Every structure is written in structure tokens, then in C-alpha cells.
Amino acid sequence: MKNFFIFFTLVAPLKLLAAPTIGSKEYKVMLNTANFSKSNEHQVVNQVFDEVTELTLSATSKPLLGTSYLSKVRQVHFYDVAQVCTLKRLGYVFRERIENGSSEVTLKYRHVDSYLSNFEDLSSQHSEAKTKLEADFSIANNGVWKVVYGHSTKVPNSRNINEVKDINKHFVGFESTYQISDSTPLSPVSGLAVFERVYAGYKVDLGRQEAEFSLTLWYQNELAEKPLVAELSFKYADKQGDFSKTVTQRAARLFESIASQLSYADNTSVTKTQFIYQYQPSYCT
């Protein structure tokens, strides 16, 4: 009995090392921007979802339900340290979204290893801070799946963002880990202030979870006629990360069907974050 007790006390703490809980999964397909323009935007959005409706039923045996509507109109900035791109080098993205005059900032760390992403300290002392760990899926032009695990925290913001201080004041975990000087200047990545329009309204019952669709368009400014980026995505969530085999299989079949059969898809396009950093190649040297 004595030996058993010693063994138990040695191994019991290992139970604390639980696997990271993936709270949501998002599947992203880039679209050909040549199909869109501001003047016929909603019409083309509906045409995309007409095709997605057929693909959804074929891939999942479940109907796509809903009607598309413009759910978000907002300005988006990504910030980094010009030339050296410190945040990008560390694996981070720092983003501000402004909607109806209110600002919200998100600090996100991304890695292909869910454990490494989860280990990053994204803590904030803000009472309204929301943190999550999610899996983002994409498919390359050769059909190979890619996955990146994003660990992020978002908080309301009232600061005029121009220095690393504006990150450190919101995210104490980041400040403690990296100790980057408050006075280090930040600027909009590639000098862009993206005008974002997001359509939502469609969903499909995958089983235990529903997947919600969105179509996001990025314009260079509010008056631009042609978008810079177009992305179709669907996501489903569970706070406990309890995703059944049925749900996961249906989502995978749907994702592969959209990526390979949707006529509007463009799997040669870069992601939104890649686009913003590549738009002005000289921003990062």
C-alpha cells in the first residue's frame, strides 16, 4: 500500500497537462475578386450561395438554410513595426476593427502546433476580454489541407494606436513575455485601412453543431468599386471542443466540395493576412 501511494502522488499531477481545447473551427476558401463589384455586390453574393446550396446538400445531405444579408460594415487596420515587422516575426497579428464608431482590438498568435499556440500568454486585465483557441483550415491549389491554430484575445479599445504601448496596456501577458519597449512605433501594415463588408445569414445543421457561413469583401476604401480580397468561410463552435465524428466528416466533405467545385473559388489567392503584408512589399524588409 505504501508503494502504491508513492506512485500515485508522482503521476497524479500529469492529469493537469490536458490537451488544448479547440473551441471553434473555421474553413476558409478564397474567391476570385474579378467576379465582384460594389454595384452588383449582393447579387453576386447570392449567386455564390446558390452554388453553395447545391454543394452543401450533396456533401452533407443537409440543406443550407437562410438568406444573405449585410451583417457588418467596418474599417480594419493591421499594425506592426515598420521595416522589421516585429509582430509578424514573433507569429503575432494585431488588428483593430472600427464599427459604428467603436474600436475593438485583437491580438492573435498563430502556429501549426496547437500546443505551442495555446501556451502563448494572451491574458488581458480588461473585464470584457474574450479569449479563444480556434483552428483555421484552408486548401492549397494542389488540394493539400493547411491548418493554423490561432490563440487570440479581443478587447474594446479607446486608445489611438501608434506605439507598442497600445498593445502592452491591453495585453499584460504579451508585455510580460516579450518586454518590447512601450515607445516602439506601430503603423498600419502596408499603409492600408481596409473597408470591410461581411455578408452572413446562411447555416447548415451538421449534427451536434450548426455551421454558419459568411462572405467577406475587403475594399481599399469606402468608394472603391472592386474588392481587394474576397473570402467565403463557414465555422462551428463548442466551448468544450466536443466535435463528433459525424460533424467533422460532414464539415470536411463540405469544405473539399466548395474548394474544388465552387466556380467562384480561387485557391491560388493568398489569405487576408498574407495579402495585407504583401500589398506593400517594402513594409517588411
Tab-separated table of C-alpha atoms in Angstrom:
chain	number	residue	atom	x	y	z
A	1	MET	CA	0.000	0.000	0.000
A	2	LYS	CA	2.858	2.361	0.769
A	3	ASN	CA	4.422	1.839	-2.675
A	4	PHE	CA	1.098	2.437	-4.388
A	5	PHE	CA	0.656	5.762	-2.578
A	6	ILE	CA	4.093	6.975	-3.661
A	7	PHE	CA	3.384	6.085	-7.294
A	8	PHE	CA	0.048	7.879	-7.239
A	9	THR	CA	1.461	11.114	-5.894
A	10	LEU	CA	4.095	11.114	-8.619
A	11	VAL	CA	1.794	10.595	-11.588
A	12	ALA	CA	-1.363	12.419	-10.490
A	13	PRO	CA	-0.070	15.919	-11.442
A	14	LEU	CA	0.255	14.757	-15.049
A	15	LYS	CA	-3.534	14.920	-15.326
A	16	LEU	CA	-3.225	18.697	-15.303
A	17	LEU	CA	-1.477	18.605	-18.687
A	18	ALA	CA	-4.679	18.383	-20.701
A	19	ALA	CA	-4.739	18.742	-24.458
A	20	PRO	CA	-5.626	22.222	-25.743
A	21	THR	CA	-9.357	22.752	-26.180
A	22	ILE	CA	-10.140	23.882	-29.722
A	23	GLY	CA	-13.296	25.919	-29.223
A	24	SER	CA	-14.115	26.566	-32.874
A	25	LYS	CA	-13.174	25.503	-36.385
A	26	GLU	CA	-13.282	27.766	-39.418
A	27	TYR	CA	-12.921	26.614	-43.024
A	28	LYS	CA	-11.847	29.319	-45.497
A	29	VAL	CA	-11.942	29.463	-49.287
A	30	MET	CA	-10.629	32.494	-51.155
A	31	LEU	CA	-12.764	33.759	-54.037
A	32	ASN	CA	-11.912	35.365	-57.361
A	33	THR	CA	-12.335	39.117	-56.824
A	34	ALA	CA	-12.934	39.666	-60.561
A	35	ASN	CA	-16.495	38.428	-60.070
A	36	PHE	CA	-17.400	41.175	-57.601
A	37	SER	CA	-18.049	44.890	-57.771
A	38	LYS	CA	-19.722	47.288	-55.367
A	39	SER	CA	-22.608	47.949	-57.772
A	40	ASN	CA	-23.661	44.271	-58.004
A	41	GLU	CA	-22.193	43.018	-54.757
A	42	HIS	CA	-25.265	41.471	-53.130
A	43	GLN	CA	-26.374	39.912	-56.408
A	44	VAL	CA	-23.064	38.087	-56.781
A	45	VAL	CA	-23.086	37.095	-53.113
A	46	ASN	CA	-26.440	35.421	-53.689
A	47	GLN	CA	-25.095	33.677	-56.789
A	48	VAL	CA	-22.215	32.286	-54.727
A	49	PHE	CA	-24.620	30.955	-52.118
A	50	ASP	CA	-26.842	29.451	-54.800
A	51	GLU	CA	-23.903	27.255	-55.761
A	52	VAL	CA	-23.004	26.606	-52.125
A	53	THR	CA	-26.584	25.451	-51.506
A	54	GLU	CA	-26.233	22.675	-54.072
A	55	LEU	CA	-22.773	21.675	-52.841
A	56	THR	CA	-23.947	21.592	-49.224
A	57	LEU	CA	-26.822	19.245	-49.922
A	58	SER	CA	-24.610	16.960	-51.995
A	59	ALA	CA	-21.758	16.855	-49.460
A	60	THR	CA	-23.739	16.646	-46.209
A	61	SER	CA	-27.280	15.537	-47.172
A	62	LYS	CA	-28.382	18.603	-45.192
A	63	PRO	CA	-29.994	21.749	-46.628
A	64	LEU	CA	-28.390	25.168	-46.482
A	65	LEU	CA	-30.888	27.426	-44.725
A	66	GLY	CA	-31.232	31.194	-44.544
A	67	THR	CA	-30.961	34.382	-46.571
A	68	SER	CA	-27.879	36.516	-47.051
A	69	TYR	CA	-27.731	39.990	-45.541
A	70	LEU	CA	-25.044	42.596	-44.954
A	71	SER	CA	-24.154	41.961	-41.316
A	72	LYS	CA	-21.024	44.069	-40.791
A	73	VAL	CA	-19.532	47.201	-42.310
A	74	ARG	CA	-16.324	48.239	-40.632
A	75	GLN	CA	-12.813	49.598	-41.053
A	76	VAL	CA	-9.916	47.245	-40.374
A	77	HIS	CA	-6.271	48.037	-39.595
A	78	PHE	CA	-3.414	45.637	-39.006
A	79	TYR	CA	-0.496	47.139	-37.070
A	80	ASP	CA	3.177	46.230	-36.842
A	81	VAL	CA	6.629	47.784	-36.542
A	82	ALA	CA	7.525	49.096	-40.000
A	83	GLN	CA	10.527	47.562	-41.746
A	84	VAL	CA	11.348	44.984	-39.051
A	85	CYS	CA	7.750	43.648	-38.658
A	86	THR	CA	8.358	42.516	-35.083
A	87	LEU	CA	4.874	41.087	-34.519
A	88	LYS	CA	4.873	39.059	-37.733
A	89	ARG	CA	8.303	37.678	-36.863
A	90	LEU	CA	7.025	36.567	-33.443
A	91	GLY	CA	3.992	34.853	-35.005
A	92	TYR	CA	1.529	37.538	-33.917
A	93	VAL	CA	-1.157	39.614	-35.597
A	94	PHE	CA	-2.513	42.804	-34.038
A	95	ARG	CA	-5.764	44.024	-35.591
A	96	GLU	CA	-8.185	46.877	-34.958
A	97	ARG	CA	-11.790	46.856	-36.160
A	98	ILE	CA	-13.871	50.028	-36.053
A	99	GLU	CA	-17.636	49.658	-36.421
A	100	ASN	CA	-20.220	52.372	-35.759
A	101	GLY	CA	-17.518	54.497	-34.165
A	102	SER	CA	-16.456	51.801	-31.667
A	103	SER	CA	-12.979	50.265	-31.741
A	104	GLU	CA	-12.076	46.698	-30.826
A	105	VAL	CA	-8.560	45.253	-30.922
A	106	THR	CA	-7.480	41.635	-31.226
A	107	LEU	CA	-4.070	40.161	-30.503
A	108	LYS	CA	-3.607	36.744	-32.074
A	109	TYR	CA	-0.786	34.216	-32.064
A	110	ARG	CA	-0.794	31.599	-34.821
A	111	HIS	CA	1.098	28.328	-35.136
A	112	VAL	CA	0.675	24.956	-36.845
A	113	ASP	CA	1.132	23.272	-33.444
A	114	SER	CA	-1.975	23.692	-31.286
A	115	TYR	CA	0.056	23.223	-28.087
A	116	LEU	CA	2.525	25.984	-28.936
A	117	SER	CA	-0.322	28.311	-29.861
A	118	ASN	CA	-2.169	27.509	-26.627
A	119	PHE	CA	0.936	28.076	-24.491
A	120	GLU	CA	1.212	31.736	-25.558
A	121	ASP	CA	0.053	34.137	-22.856
A	122	LEU	CA	-2.765	36.235	-24.353
A	123	SER	CA	-4.097	37.358	-20.967
A	124	SER	CA	-5.686	40.754	-20.500
A	125	GLN	CA	-6.889	42.560	-17.402
A	126	HIS	CA	-9.817	44.063	-19.287
A	127	SER	CA	-13.147	42.966	-17.791
A	128	GLU	CA	-14.625	42.385	-21.267
A	129	ALA	CA	-11.695	40.423	-22.688
A	130	LYS	CA	-12.629	37.331	-24.712
A	131	THR	CA	-10.052	34.634	-25.410
A	132	LYS	CA	-10.324	31.624	-27.692
A	133	LEU	CA	-8.289	28.924	-29.415
A	134	GLU	CA	-9.514	28.089	-32.908
A	135	ALA	CA	-8.433	26.029	-35.901
A	136	ASP	CA	-8.352	27.739	-39.305
A	137	PHE	CA	-8.400	25.447	-42.335
A	138	SER	CA	-7.535	26.244	-45.937
A	139	ILE	CA	-6.814	24.161	-49.027
A	140	ALA	CA	-3.889	24.844	-51.353
A	141	ASN	CA	-4.176	24.743	-55.128
A	142	ASN	CA	-2.778	21.181	-55.113
A	143	GLY	CA	-5.587	20.028	-52.819
A	144	VAL	CA	-3.450	19.759	-49.688
A	145	TRP	CA	-5.091	20.875	-46.461
A	146	LYS	CA	-3.445	23.512	-44.284
A	147	VAL	CA	-4.291	24.208	-40.655
A	148	VAL	CA	-3.183	27.011	-38.345
A	149	TYR	CA	-4.195	27.281	-34.688
A	150	GLY	CA	-4.995	30.806	-33.607
A	151	HIS	CA	-4.936	31.769	-29.934
A	152	SER	CA	-6.443	35.225	-29.565
A	153	THR	CA	-7.907	37.755	-27.175
A	154	LYS	CA	-10.073	40.712	-28.152
A	155	VAL	CA	-10.945	43.747	-26.038
A	156	PRO	CA	-12.767	47.067	-26.503
A	157	ASN	CA	-10.348	49.871	-27.302
A	158	SER	CA	-10.293	53.616	-26.724
A	159	ARG	CA	-6.613	54.204	-27.481
A	160	ASN	CA	-5.168	55.925	-30.553
A	161	ILE	CA	-2.891	53.160	-31.758
A	162	ASN	CA	0.618	54.274	-32.704
A	163	GLU	CA	3.008	52.573	-30.246
A	164	VAL	CA	3.608	49.129	-28.745
A	165	LYS	CA	2.329	50.707	-25.530
A	166	ASP	CA	-1.136	50.324	-27.064
A	167	ILE	CA	-0.623	46.555	-27.109
A	168	ASN	CA	1.078	46.310	-23.727
A	169	LYS	CA	-1.647	48.245	-21.919
A	170	HIS	CA	-4.313	45.837	-23.181
A	171	PHE	CA	-2.401	42.541	-23.071
A	172	VAL	CA	-0.340	42.095	-19.934
A	173	GLY	CA	0.724	38.567	-20.886
A	174	PHE	CA	2.332	39.800	-24.091
A	175	GLU	CA	4.055	42.664	-22.278
A	176	SER	CA	5.470	40.330	-19.637
A	177	THR	CA	6.679	37.733	-22.135
A	178	TYR	CA	8.307	39.941	-24.767
A	179	GLN	CA	9.057	43.205	-22.908
A	180	ILE	CA	9.055	45.321	-26.064
A	181	SER	CA	9.533	48.986	-25.290
A	182	ASP	CA	6.314	50.975	-24.963
A	183	SER	CA	7.712	53.688	-27.239
A	184	THR	CA	8.325	51.354	-30.196
A	185	PRO	CA	6.287	52.872	-33.038
A	186	LEU	CA	3.427	50.989	-34.695
A	187	SER	CA	1.929	51.787	-38.083
A	188	PRO	CA	-0.794	50.311	-40.314
A	189	VAL	CA	0.643	47.345	-42.221
A	190	SER	CA	1.253	48.344	-45.860
A	191	GLY	CA	-0.397	51.680	-45.053
A	192	LEU	CA	-3.832	50.127	-45.567
A	193	ALA	CA	-7.086	50.980	-43.834
A	194	VAL	CA	-9.308	48.241	-45.223
A	195	PHE	CA	-13.026	48.839	-45.718
A	196	GLU	CA	-14.677	45.507	-44.839
A	197	ARG	CA	-18.172	44.292	-45.741
A	198	VAL	CA	-19.384	40.942	-44.358
A	199	TYR	CA	-22.447	39.012	-45.519
A	200	ALA	CA	-23.999	36.404	-43.225
A	201	GLY	CA	-27.327	34.606	-42.803
A	202	TYR	CA	-26.767	31.067	-44.064
A	203	LYS	CA	-26.228	27.993	-41.905
A	204	VAL	CA	-26.292	24.198	-42.139
A	205	ASP	CA	-27.029	21.634	-39.431
A	206	LEU	CA	-24.002	19.318	-39.309
A	207	GLY	CA	-25.379	17.307	-36.394
A	208	ARG	CA	-24.387	18.367	-32.903
A	209	GLN	CA	-23.290	21.781	-34.179
A	210	GLU	CA	-24.535	24.217	-36.798
A	211	ALA	CA	-22.081	25.753	-39.233
A	212	GLU	CA	-22.573	29.428	-40.036
A	213	PHE	CA	-21.400	30.913	-43.324
A	214	SER	CA	-20.011	34.342	-44.070
A	215	LEU	CA	-18.667	36.059	-47.164
A	216	THR	CA	-16.144	38.818	-46.545
A	217	LEU	CA	-15.101	41.516	-49.017
A	218	TRP	CA	-12.205	43.901	-48.499
A	219	TYR	CA	-12.078	47.218	-50.355
A	220	GLN	CA	-9.208	49.675	-50.382
A	221	ASN	CA	-11.563	52.407	-49.272
A	222	GLU	CA	-15.260	53.165	-48.953
A	223	LEU	CA	-15.517	54.491	-52.530
A	224	ALA	CA	-13.652	51.639	-54.261
A	225	GLU	CA	-15.684	49.666	-56.798
A	226	LYS	CA	-13.594	46.468	-56.972
A	227	PRO	CA	-12.616	44.491	-53.865
A	228	LEU	CA	-9.046	43.646	-52.967
A	229	VAL	CA	-9.938	40.332	-51.312
A	230	ALA	CA	-12.969	38.041	-51.212
A	231	GLU	CA	-13.336	35.111	-48.805
A	232	LEU	CA	-16.050	32.543	-48.165
A	233	SER	CA	-15.955	30.708	-44.853
A	234	PHE	CA	-18.021	28.588	-42.526
A	235	LYS	CA	-17.427	27.845	-38.881
A	236	TYR	CA	-18.871	25.909	-35.971
A	237	ALA	CA	-18.077	26.061	-32.289
A	238	ASP	CA	-18.274	24.267	-28.964
A	239	LYS	CA	-16.733	25.711	-25.800
A	240	GLN	CA	-15.698	22.230	-24.672
A	241	GLY	CA	-14.270	21.301	-28.064
A	242	ASP	CA	-16.737	18.414	-28.265
A	243	PHE	CA	-16.881	17.772	-32.018
A	244	SER	CA	-18.323	14.429	-33.087
A	245	LYS	CA	-17.029	12.264	-35.911
A	246	THR	CA	-20.213	12.905	-37.893
A	247	VAL	CA	-19.921	16.686	-37.626
A	248	THR	CA	-16.239	16.638	-38.508
A	249	GLN	CA	-16.714	14.356	-41.505
A	250	ARG	CA	-19.575	16.424	-42.884
A	251	ALA	CA	-17.571	19.622	-42.491
A	252	ALA	CA	-14.572	18.072	-44.243
A	253	ARG	CA	-16.644	16.836	-47.191
A	254	LEU	CA	-18.326	20.232	-47.500
A	255	PHE	CA	-15.021	22.067	-47.360
A	256	GLU	CA	-13.435	19.910	-50.044
A	257	SER	CA	-16.519	20.236	-52.258
A	258	ILE	CA	-16.527	24.026	-52.033
A	259	ALA	CA	-12.784	24.337	-52.587
A	260	SER	CA	-12.767	22.036	-55.630
A	261	GLN	CA	-16.170	22.676	-57.243
A	262	LEU	CA	-17.287	26.222	-56.461
A	263	SER	CA	-16.840	28.188	-59.694
A	264	TYR	CA	-16.070	31.383	-57.748
A	265	ALA	CA	-13.216	29.791	-55.763
A	266	ASP	CA	-9.615	30.836	-56.326
A	267	ASN	CA	-7.256	28.562	-54.418
A	268	THR	CA	-4.246	30.436	-55.804
A	269	SER	CA	-5.182	33.545	-53.797
A	270	VAL	CA	-3.411	34.393	-50.558
A	271	THR	CA	-5.210	34.715	-47.233
A	272	LYS	CA	-6.393	38.065	-45.912
A	273	THR	CA	-3.448	38.392	-43.532
A	274	GLN	CA	-0.936	37.409	-46.214
A	275	PHE	CA	-2.494	39.919	-48.561
A	276	ILE	CA	-2.209	42.799	-46.119
A	277	TYR	CA	1.507	42.148	-45.565
A	278	GLN	CA	2.254	41.598	-49.250
A	279	TYR	CA	0.301	44.608	-50.509
A	280	GLN	CA	3.296	46.881	-49.932
A	281	PRO	CA	6.323	44.548	-50.150
A	282	SER	CA	8.678	47.198	-48.796
A	283	TYR	CA	6.782	47.373	-45.482
A	284	CYS	CA	8.712	44.350	-44.175
A	285	THR	CA	12.383	44.177	-45.069
